[in-house]
PDB file of C-alpha atoms in Angstrom:
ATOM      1  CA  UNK U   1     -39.940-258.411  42.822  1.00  0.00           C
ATOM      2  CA  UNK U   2     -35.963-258.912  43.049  1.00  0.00           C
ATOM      3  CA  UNK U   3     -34.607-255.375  42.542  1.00  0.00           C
ATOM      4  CA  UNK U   4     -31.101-255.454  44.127  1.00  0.00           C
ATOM      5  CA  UNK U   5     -28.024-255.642  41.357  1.00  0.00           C
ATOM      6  CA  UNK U   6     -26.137-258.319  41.964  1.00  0.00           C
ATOM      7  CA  UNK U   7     -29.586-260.099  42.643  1.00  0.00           C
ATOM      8  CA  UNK U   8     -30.200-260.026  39.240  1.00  0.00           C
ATOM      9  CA  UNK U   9     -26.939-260.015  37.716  1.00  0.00           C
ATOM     10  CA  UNK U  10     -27.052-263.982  39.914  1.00  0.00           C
ATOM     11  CA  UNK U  11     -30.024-264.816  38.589  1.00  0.00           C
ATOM     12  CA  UNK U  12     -28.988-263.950  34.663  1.00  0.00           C
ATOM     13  CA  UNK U  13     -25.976-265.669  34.715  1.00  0.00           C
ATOM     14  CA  UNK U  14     -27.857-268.732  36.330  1.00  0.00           C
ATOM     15  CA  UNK U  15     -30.032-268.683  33.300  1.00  0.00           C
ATOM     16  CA  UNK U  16     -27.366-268.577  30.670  1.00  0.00           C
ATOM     17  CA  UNK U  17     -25.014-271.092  32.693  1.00  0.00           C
ATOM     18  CA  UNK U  18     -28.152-273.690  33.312  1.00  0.00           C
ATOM     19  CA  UNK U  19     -28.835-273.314  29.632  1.00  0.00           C
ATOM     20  CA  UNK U  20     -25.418-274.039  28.153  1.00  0.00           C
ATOM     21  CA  UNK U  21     -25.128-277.272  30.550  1.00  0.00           C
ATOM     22  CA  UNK U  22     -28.369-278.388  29.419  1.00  0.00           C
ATOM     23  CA  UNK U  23     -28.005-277.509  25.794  1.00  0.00           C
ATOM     24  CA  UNK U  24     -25.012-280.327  25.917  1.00  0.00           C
ATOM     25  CA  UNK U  25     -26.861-283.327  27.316  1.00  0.00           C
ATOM     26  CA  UNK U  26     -27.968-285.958  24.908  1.00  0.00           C
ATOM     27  CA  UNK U  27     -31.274-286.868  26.078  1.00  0.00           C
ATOM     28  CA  UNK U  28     -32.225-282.969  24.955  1.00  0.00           C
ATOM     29  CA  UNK U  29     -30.796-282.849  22.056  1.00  0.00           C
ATOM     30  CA  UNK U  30     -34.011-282.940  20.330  1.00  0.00           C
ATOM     31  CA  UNK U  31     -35.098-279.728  22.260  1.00  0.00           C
ATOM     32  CA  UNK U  32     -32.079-277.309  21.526  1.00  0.00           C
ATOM     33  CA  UNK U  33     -31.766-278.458  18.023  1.00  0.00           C
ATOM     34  CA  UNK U  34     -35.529-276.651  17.054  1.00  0.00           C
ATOM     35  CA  UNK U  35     -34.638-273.753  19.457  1.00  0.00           C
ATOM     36  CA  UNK U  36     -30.963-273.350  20.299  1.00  0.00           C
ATOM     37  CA  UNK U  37     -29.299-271.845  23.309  1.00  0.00           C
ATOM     38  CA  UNK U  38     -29.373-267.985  22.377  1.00  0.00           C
ATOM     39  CA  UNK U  39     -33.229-268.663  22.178  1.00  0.00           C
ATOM     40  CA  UNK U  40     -33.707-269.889  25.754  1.00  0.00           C
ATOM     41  CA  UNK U  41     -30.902-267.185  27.142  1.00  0.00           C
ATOM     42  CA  UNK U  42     -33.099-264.477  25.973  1.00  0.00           C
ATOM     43  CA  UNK U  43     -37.017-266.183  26.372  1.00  0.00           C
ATOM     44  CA  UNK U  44     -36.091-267.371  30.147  1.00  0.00           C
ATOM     45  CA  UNK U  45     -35.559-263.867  31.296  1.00  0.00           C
ATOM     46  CA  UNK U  46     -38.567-262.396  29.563  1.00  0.00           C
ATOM     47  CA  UNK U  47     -41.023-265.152  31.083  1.00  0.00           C
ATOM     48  CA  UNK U  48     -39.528-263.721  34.777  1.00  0.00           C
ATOM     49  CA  UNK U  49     -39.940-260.338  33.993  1.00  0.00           C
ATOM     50  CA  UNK U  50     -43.401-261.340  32.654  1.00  0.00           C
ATOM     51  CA  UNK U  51     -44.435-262.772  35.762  1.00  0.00           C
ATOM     52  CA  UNK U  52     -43.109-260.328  38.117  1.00  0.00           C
ATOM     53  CA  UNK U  53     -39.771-261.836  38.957  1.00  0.00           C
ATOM     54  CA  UNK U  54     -37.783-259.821  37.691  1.00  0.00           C
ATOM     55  CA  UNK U  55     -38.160-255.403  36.718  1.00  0.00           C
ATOM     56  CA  UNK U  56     -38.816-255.139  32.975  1.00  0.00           C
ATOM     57  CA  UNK U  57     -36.529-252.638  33.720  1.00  0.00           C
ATOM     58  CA  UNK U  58     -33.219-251.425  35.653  1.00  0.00           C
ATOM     59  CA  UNK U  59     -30.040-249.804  35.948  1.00  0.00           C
ATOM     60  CA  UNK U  60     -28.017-252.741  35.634  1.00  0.00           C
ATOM     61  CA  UNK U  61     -29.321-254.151  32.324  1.00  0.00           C
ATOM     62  CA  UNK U  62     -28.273-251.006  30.705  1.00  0.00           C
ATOM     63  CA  UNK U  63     -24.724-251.344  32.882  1.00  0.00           C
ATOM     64  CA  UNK U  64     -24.196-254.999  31.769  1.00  0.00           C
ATOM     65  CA  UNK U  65     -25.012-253.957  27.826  1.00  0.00           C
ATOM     66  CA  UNK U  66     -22.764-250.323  27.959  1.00  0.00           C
ATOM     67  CA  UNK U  67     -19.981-252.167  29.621  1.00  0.00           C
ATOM     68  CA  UNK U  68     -19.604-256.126  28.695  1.00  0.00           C
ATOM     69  CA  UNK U  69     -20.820-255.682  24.784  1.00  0.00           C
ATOM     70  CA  UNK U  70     -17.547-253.728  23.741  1.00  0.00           C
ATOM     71  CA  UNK U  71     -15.600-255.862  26.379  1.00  0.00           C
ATOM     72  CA  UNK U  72     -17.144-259.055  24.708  1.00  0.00           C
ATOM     73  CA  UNK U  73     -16.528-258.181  21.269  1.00  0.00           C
ATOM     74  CA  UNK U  74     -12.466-257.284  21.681  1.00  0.00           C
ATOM     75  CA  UNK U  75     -12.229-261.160  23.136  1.00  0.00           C
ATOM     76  CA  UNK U  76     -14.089-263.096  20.558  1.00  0.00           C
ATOM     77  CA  UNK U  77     -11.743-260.798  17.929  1.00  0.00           C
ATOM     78  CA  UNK U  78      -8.954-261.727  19.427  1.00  0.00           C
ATOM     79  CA  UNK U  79      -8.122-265.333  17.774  1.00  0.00           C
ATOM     80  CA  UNK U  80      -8.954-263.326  14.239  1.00  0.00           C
ATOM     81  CA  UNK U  81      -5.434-262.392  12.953  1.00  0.00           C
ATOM     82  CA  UNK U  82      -5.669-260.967   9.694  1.00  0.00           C
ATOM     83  CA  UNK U  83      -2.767-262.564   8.182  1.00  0.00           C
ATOM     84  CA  UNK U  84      -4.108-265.999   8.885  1.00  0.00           C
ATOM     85  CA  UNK U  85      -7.540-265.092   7.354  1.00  0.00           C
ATOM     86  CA  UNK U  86      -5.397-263.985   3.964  1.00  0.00           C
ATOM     87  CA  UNK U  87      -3.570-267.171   4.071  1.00  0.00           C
ATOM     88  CA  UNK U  88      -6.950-268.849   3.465  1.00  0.00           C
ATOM     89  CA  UNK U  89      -6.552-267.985  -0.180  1.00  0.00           C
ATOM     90  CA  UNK U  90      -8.421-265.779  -2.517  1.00  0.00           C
ATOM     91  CA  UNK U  91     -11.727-268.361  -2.943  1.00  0.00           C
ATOM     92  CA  UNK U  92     -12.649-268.730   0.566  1.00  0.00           C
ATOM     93  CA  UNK U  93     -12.399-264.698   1.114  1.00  0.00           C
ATOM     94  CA  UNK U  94     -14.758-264.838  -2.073  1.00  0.00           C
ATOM     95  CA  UNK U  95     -17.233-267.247  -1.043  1.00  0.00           C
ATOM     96  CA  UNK U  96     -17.676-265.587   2.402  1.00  0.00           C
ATOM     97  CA  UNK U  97     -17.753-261.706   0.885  1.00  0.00           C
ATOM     98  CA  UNK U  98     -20.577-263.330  -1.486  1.00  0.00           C
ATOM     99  CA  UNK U  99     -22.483-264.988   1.062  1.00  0.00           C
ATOM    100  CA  UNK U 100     -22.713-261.648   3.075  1.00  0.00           C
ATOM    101  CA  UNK U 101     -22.854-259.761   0.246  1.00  0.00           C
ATOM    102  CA  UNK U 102     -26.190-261.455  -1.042  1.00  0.00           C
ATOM    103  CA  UNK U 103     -27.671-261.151   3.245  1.00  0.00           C
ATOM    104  CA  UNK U 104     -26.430-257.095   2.647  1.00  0.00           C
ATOM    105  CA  UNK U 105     -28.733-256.612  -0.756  1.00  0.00           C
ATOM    106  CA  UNK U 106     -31.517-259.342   0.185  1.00  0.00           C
ATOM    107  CA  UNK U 107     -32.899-257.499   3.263  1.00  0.00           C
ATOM    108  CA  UNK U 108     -33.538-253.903   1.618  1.00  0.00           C
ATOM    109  CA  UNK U 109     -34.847-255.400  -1.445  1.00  0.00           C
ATOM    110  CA  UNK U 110     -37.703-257.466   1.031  1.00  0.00           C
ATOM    111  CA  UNK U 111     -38.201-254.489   3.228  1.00  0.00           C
ATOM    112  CA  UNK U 112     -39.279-252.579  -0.527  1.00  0.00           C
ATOM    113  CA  UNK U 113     -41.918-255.367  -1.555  1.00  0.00           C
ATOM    114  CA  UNK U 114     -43.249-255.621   1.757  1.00  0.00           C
ATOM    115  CA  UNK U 115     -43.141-252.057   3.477  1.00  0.00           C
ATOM    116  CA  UNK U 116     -47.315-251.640   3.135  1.00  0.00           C
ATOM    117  CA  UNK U 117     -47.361-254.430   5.854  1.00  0.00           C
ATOM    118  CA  UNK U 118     -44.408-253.651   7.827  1.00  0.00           C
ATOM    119  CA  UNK U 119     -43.725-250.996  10.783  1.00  0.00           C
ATOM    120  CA  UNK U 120     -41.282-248.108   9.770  1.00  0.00           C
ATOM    121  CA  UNK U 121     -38.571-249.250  11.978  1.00  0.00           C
ATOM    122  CA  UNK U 122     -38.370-252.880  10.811  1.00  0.00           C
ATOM    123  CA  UNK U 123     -35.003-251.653   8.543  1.00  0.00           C
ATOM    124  CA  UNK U 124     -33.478-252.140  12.816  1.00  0.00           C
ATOM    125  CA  UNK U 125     -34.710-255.556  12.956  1.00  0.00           C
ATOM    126  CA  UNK U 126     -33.637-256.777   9.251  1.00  0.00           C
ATOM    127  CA  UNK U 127     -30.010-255.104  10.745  1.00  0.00           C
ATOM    128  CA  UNK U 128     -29.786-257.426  13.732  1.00  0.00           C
ATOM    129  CA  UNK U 129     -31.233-260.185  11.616  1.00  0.00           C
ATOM    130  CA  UNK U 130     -28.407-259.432   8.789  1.00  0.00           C
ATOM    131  CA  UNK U 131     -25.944-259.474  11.184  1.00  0.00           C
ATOM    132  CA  UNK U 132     -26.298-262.571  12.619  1.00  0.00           C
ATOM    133  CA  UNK U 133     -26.500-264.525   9.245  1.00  0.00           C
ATOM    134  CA  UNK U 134     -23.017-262.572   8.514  1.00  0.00           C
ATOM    135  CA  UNK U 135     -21.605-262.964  11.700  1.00  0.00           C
ATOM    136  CA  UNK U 136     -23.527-265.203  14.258  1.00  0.00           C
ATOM    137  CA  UNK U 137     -25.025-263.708  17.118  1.00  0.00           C
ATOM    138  CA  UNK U 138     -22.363-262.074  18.358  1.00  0.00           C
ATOM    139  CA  UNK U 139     -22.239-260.113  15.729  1.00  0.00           C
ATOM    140  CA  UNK U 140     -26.199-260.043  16.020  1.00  0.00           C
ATOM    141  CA  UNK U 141     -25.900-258.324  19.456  1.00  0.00           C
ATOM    142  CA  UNK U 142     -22.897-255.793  18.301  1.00  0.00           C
ATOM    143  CA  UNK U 143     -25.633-254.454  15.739  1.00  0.00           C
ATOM    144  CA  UNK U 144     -28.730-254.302  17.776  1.00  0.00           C
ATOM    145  CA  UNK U 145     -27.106-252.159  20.359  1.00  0.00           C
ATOM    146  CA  UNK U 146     -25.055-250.010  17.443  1.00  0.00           C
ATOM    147  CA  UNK U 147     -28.582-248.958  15.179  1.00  0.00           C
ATOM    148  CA  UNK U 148     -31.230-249.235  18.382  1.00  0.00           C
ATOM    149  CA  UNK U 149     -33.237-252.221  17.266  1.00  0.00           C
ATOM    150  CA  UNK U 150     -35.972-252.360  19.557  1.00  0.00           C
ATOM    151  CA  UNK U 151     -36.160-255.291  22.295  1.00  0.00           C
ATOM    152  CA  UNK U 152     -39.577-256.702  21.637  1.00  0.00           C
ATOM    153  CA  UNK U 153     -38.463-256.340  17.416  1.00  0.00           C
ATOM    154  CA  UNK U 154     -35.063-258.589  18.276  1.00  0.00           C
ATOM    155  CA  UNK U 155     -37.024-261.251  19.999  1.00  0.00           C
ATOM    156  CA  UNK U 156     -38.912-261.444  16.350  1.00  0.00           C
ATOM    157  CA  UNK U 157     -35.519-261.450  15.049  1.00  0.00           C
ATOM    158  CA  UNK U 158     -34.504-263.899  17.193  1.00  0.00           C
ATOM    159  CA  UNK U 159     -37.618-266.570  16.439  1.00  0.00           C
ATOM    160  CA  UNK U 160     -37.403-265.706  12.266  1.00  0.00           C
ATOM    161  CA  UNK U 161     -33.229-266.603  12.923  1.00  0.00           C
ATOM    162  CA  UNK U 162     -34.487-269.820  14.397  1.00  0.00           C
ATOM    163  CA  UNK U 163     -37.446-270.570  12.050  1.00  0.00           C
ATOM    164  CA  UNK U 164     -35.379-269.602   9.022  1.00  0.00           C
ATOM    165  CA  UNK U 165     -31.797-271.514   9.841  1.00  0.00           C
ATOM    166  CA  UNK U 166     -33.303-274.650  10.750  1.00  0.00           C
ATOM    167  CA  UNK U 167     -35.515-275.034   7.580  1.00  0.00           C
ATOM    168  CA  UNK U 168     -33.248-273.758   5.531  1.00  0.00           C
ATOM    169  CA  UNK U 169     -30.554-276.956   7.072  1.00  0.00           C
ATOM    170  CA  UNK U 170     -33.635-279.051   6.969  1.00  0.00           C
ATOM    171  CA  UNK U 171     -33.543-278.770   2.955  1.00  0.00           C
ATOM    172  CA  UNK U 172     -29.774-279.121   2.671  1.00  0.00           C
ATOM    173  CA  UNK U 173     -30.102-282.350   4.597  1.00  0.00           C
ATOM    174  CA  UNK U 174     -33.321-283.479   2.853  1.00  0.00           C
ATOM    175  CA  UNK U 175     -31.323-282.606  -0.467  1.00  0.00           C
ATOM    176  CA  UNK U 176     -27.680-284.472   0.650  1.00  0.00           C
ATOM    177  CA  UNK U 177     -28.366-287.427  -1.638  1.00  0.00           C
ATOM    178  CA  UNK U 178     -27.892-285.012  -5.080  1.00  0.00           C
ATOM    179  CA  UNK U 179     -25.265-283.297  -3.561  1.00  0.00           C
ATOM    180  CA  UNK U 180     -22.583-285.149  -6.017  1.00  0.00           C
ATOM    181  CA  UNK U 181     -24.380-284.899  -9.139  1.00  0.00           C
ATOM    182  CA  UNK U 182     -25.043-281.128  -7.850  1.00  0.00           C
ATOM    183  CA  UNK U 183     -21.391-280.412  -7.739  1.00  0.00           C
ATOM    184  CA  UNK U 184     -21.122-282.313 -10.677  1.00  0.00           C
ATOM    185  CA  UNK U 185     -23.055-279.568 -12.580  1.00  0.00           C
ATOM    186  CA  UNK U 186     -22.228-276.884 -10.343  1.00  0.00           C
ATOM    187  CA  UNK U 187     -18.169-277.814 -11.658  1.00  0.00           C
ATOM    188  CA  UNK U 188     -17.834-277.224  -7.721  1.00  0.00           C
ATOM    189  CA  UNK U 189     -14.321-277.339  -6.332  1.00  0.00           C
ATOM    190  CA  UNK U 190     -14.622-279.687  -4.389  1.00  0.00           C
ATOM    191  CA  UNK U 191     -10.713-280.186  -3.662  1.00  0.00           C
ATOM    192  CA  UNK U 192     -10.383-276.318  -3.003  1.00  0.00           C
ATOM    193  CA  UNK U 193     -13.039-276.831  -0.341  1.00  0.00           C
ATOM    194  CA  UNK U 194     -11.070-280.184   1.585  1.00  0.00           C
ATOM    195  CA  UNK U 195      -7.775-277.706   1.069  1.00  0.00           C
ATOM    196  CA  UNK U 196      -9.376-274.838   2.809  1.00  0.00           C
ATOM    197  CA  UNK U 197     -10.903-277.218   5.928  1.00  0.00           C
ATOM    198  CA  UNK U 198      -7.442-278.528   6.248  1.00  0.00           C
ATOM    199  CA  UNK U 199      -5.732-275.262   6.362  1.00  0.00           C
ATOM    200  CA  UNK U 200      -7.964-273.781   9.180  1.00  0.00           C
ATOM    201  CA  UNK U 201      -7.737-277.099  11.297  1.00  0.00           C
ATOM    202  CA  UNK U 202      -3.779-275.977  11.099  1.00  0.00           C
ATOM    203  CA  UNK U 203      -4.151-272.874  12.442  1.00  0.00           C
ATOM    204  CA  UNK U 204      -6.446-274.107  15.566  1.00  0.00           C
ATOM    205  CA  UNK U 205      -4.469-273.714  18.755  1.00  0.00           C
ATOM    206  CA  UNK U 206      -4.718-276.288  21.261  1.00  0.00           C
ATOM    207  CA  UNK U 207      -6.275-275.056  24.667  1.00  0.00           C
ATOM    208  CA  UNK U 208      -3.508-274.196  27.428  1.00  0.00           C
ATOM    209  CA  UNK U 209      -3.868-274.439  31.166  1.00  0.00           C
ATOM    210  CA  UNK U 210      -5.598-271.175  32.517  1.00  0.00           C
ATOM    211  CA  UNK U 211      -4.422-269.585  35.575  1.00  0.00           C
ATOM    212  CA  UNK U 212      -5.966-266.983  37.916  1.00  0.00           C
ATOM    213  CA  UNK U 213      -3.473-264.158  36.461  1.00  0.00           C
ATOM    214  CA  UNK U 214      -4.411-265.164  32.990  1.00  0.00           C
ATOM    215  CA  UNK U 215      -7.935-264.883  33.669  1.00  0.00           C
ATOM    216  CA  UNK U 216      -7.433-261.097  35.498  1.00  0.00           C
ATOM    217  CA  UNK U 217      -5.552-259.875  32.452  1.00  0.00           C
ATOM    218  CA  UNK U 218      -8.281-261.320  30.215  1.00  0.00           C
ATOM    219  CA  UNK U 219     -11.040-259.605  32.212  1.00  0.00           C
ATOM    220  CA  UNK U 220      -8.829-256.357  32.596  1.00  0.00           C
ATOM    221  CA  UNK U 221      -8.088-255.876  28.891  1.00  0.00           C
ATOM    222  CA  UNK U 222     -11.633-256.607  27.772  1.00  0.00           C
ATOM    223  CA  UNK U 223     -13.049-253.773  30.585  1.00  0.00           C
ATOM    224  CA  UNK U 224     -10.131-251.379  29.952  1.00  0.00           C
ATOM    225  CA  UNK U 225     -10.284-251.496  26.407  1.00  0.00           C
ATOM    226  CA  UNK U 226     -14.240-251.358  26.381  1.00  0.00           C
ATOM    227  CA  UNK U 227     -14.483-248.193  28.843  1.00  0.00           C
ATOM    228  CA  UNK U 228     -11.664-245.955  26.552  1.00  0.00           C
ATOM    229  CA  UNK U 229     -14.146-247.042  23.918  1.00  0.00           C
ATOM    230  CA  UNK U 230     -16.720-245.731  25.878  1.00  0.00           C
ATOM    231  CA  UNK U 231     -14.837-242.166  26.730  1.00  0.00           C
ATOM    232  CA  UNK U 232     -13.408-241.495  23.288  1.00  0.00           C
ATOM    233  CA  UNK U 233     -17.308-242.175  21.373  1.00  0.00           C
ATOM    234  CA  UNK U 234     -18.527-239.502  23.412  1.00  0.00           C
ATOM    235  CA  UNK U 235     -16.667-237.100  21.341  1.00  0.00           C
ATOM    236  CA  UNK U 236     -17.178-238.375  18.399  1.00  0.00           C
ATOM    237  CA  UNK U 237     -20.092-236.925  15.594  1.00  0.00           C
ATOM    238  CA  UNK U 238     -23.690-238.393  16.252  1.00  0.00           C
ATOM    239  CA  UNK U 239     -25.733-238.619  12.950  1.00  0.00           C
ATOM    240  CA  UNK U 240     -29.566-238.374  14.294  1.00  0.00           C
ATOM    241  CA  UNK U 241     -31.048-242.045  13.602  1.00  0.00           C
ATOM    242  CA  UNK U 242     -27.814-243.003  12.285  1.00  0.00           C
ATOM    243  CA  UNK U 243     -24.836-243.501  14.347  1.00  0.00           C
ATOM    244  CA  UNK U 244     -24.599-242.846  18.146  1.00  0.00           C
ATOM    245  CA  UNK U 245     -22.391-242.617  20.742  1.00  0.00           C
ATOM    246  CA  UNK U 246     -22.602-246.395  21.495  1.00  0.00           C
ATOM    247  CA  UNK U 247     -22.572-247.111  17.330  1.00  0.00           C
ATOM    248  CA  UNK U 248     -19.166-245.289  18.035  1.00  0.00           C
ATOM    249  CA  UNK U 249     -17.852-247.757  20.858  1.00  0.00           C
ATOM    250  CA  UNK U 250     -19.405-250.941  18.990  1.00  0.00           C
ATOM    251  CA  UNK U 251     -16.822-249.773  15.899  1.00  0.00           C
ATOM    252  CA  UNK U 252     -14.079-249.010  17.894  1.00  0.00           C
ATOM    253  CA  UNK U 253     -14.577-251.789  20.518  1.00  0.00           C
ATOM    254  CA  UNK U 254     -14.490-254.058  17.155  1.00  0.00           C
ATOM    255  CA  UNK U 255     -11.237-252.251  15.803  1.00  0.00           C
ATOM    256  CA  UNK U 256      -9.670-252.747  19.040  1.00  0.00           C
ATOM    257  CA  UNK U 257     -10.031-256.424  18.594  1.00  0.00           C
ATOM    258  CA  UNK U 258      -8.939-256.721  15.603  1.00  0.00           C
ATOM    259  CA  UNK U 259      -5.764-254.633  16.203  1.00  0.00           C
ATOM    260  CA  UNK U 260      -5.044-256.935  19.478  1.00  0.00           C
ATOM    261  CA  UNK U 261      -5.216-259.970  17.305  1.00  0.00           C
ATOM    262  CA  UNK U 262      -2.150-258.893  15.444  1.00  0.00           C
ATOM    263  CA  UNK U 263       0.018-258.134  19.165  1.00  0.00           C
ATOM    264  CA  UNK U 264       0.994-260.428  21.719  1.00  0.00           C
ATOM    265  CA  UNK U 265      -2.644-260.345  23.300  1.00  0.00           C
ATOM    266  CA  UNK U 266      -3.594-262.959  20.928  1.00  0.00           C
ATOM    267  CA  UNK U 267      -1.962-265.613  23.172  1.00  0.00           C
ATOM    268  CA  UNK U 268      -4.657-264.768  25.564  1.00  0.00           C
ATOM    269  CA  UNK U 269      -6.978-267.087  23.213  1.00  0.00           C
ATOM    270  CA  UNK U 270      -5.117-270.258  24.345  1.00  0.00           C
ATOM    271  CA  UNK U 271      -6.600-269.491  27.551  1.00  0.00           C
ATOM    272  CA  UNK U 272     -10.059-269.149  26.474  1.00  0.00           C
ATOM    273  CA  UNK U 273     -10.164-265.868  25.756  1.00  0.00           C
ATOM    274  CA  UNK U 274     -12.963-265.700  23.614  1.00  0.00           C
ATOM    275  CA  UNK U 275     -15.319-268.018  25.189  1.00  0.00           C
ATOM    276  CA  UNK U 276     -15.117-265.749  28.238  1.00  0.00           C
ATOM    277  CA  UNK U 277     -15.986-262.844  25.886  1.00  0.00           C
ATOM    278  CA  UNK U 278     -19.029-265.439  24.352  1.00  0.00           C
ATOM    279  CA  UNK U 279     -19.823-265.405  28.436  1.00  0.00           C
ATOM    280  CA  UNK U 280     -19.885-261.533  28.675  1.00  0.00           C
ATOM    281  CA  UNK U 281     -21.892-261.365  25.352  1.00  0.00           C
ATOM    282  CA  UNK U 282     -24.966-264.187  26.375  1.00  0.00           C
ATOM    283  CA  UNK U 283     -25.163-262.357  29.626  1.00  0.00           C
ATOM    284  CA  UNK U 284     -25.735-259.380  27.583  1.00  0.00           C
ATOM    285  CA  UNK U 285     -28.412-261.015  26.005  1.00  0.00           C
ATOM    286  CA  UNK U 286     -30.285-262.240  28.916  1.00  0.00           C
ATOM    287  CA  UNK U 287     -30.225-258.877  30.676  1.00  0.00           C
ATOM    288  CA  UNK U 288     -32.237-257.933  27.201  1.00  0.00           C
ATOM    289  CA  UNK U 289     -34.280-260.598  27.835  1.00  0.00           C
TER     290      UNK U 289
END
């Protein structure tokens, strides 16, 4: 069995990287469309750790999550910029605050019809689950790690997210043909909707050259920033089952990033800013694979 750090830490990131290259060839296609990327990232791991390759457990998965979740999280927040959001207009902050709104109220309400048949912590997994119908699974990850949802419950998370999306787009497609007489009756907006596609196409930024000091100030904000997270949770109240230390650094790691967004820092995005953070974040995954 491979115990040595950066052993591992090798052998993760070869996962997620041969994952991502194969997820973009054509001929499987097919494949990653009924289980995507995030589903492989996290599976692949388990199966070595199943089979011996790999510890079930170590150090270094719990250094990876502590340290690159909060660092992750401030670099996919940093292309947000508040004002930009606003300038959306009223009806697209509406549609989206609905949306998440109905994922907030749906999950309690299924936990209460079905809690005879359910263990007593599946409220974790419905969080992680919520999350990453609000927020994708970044956001999915950020909340798993802040409430304690259990690893073998987020796998079930992860295979209901599949199962669920992928119907659920199956029927939309199936259901494309009605969609004009649908918006005919719905009175849909249709115009409102083109207006709102065209304004966030404006505010795309076109991808700049990246250099090697771009890159160090990219990784050094995102580690910086996540370990005074880190220090300044510790002193912060702990509610027992409720909010701990790390629910403390997820929140302020996710402040942080929004604040940057609204400095200078958010130039850093041109250089890819966020995808490295979407690296930190996968590789977070894997190691709780």
């Amino acid at each position: 069995m491979i115990s040595q750090p950066i052993t591992i830490t090798t052998i993760l990131l070869g996962i997620q990287g041969l994952v991502l290259f194969l997820a973009t060839r054509r001929s499987l296609e097919r494949l990653f469309s009924v289980l995507p990327p995030l589903f492989w990232i996290y599976f692949l791991p388990m199966m070595l750790s199943t089979v011996g390759m790999l510890p079930a457990k170590h150090s270094v998965y719990e250094s990876i999550t502590m340290n690159l979740l909060p660092a992750g999280l401030i670099l996919i927040l940093l292309p947000v910029n508040l004002e930009r959001i606003l300038r959306l207009g009223p009806q697209a902050l509406i549609v989206m605050l609905s949306g998440s709104l109905g994922i907030i109220l749906g999950a309690p309400v299924v936990i209460f019809f079905l809690r005879p048949w359910l263990p007593a912590d599946i409220w974790k997994g419905f969080g992680a689950l919520s999350a990453s119908w609000i927020g994708g699974s970044s956001n999915m990850l950020a909340i798993k790690e802040a409430i304690g949802t259990p690893d073998d419950l987020l796998f079930l998370m992860i295979i209901t997210d599949t199962v669920v999306v992928y119907l659920w787009m199956a029927g939309l497609i199936a259901l494309s043909n009605v969609q004009e007489r649908f918006d005919r009756w719905n009175k849909a907006k249709i115009d409102l909707l083109r207006t709102i596609a065209s304004r966030v196409s404006r505010l795309e930024k076109k991808n700049q050259v990246l250099e090697v000091y771009h890159l160090s100030s990219i990784v050094a904000l995102s580690l910086i920033g996540s370990r005074i997270c880190f220090f300044i949770a510790q002193n912060l109240p702990v509610v027992e089952n409720l909010v701990a230390p790390f629910t403390w650094t997820v929140i302020l790691a996710t402040l942080v990033g929004i604040l940057l967004s609204e400095t200078p820092a958010q130039e850093l995005e041109s250089y890819g800013a966020s995808k490295i953070g979407y690296l930190m974040l996968f590789l977070v995954l894997a190691s709780i694979g």
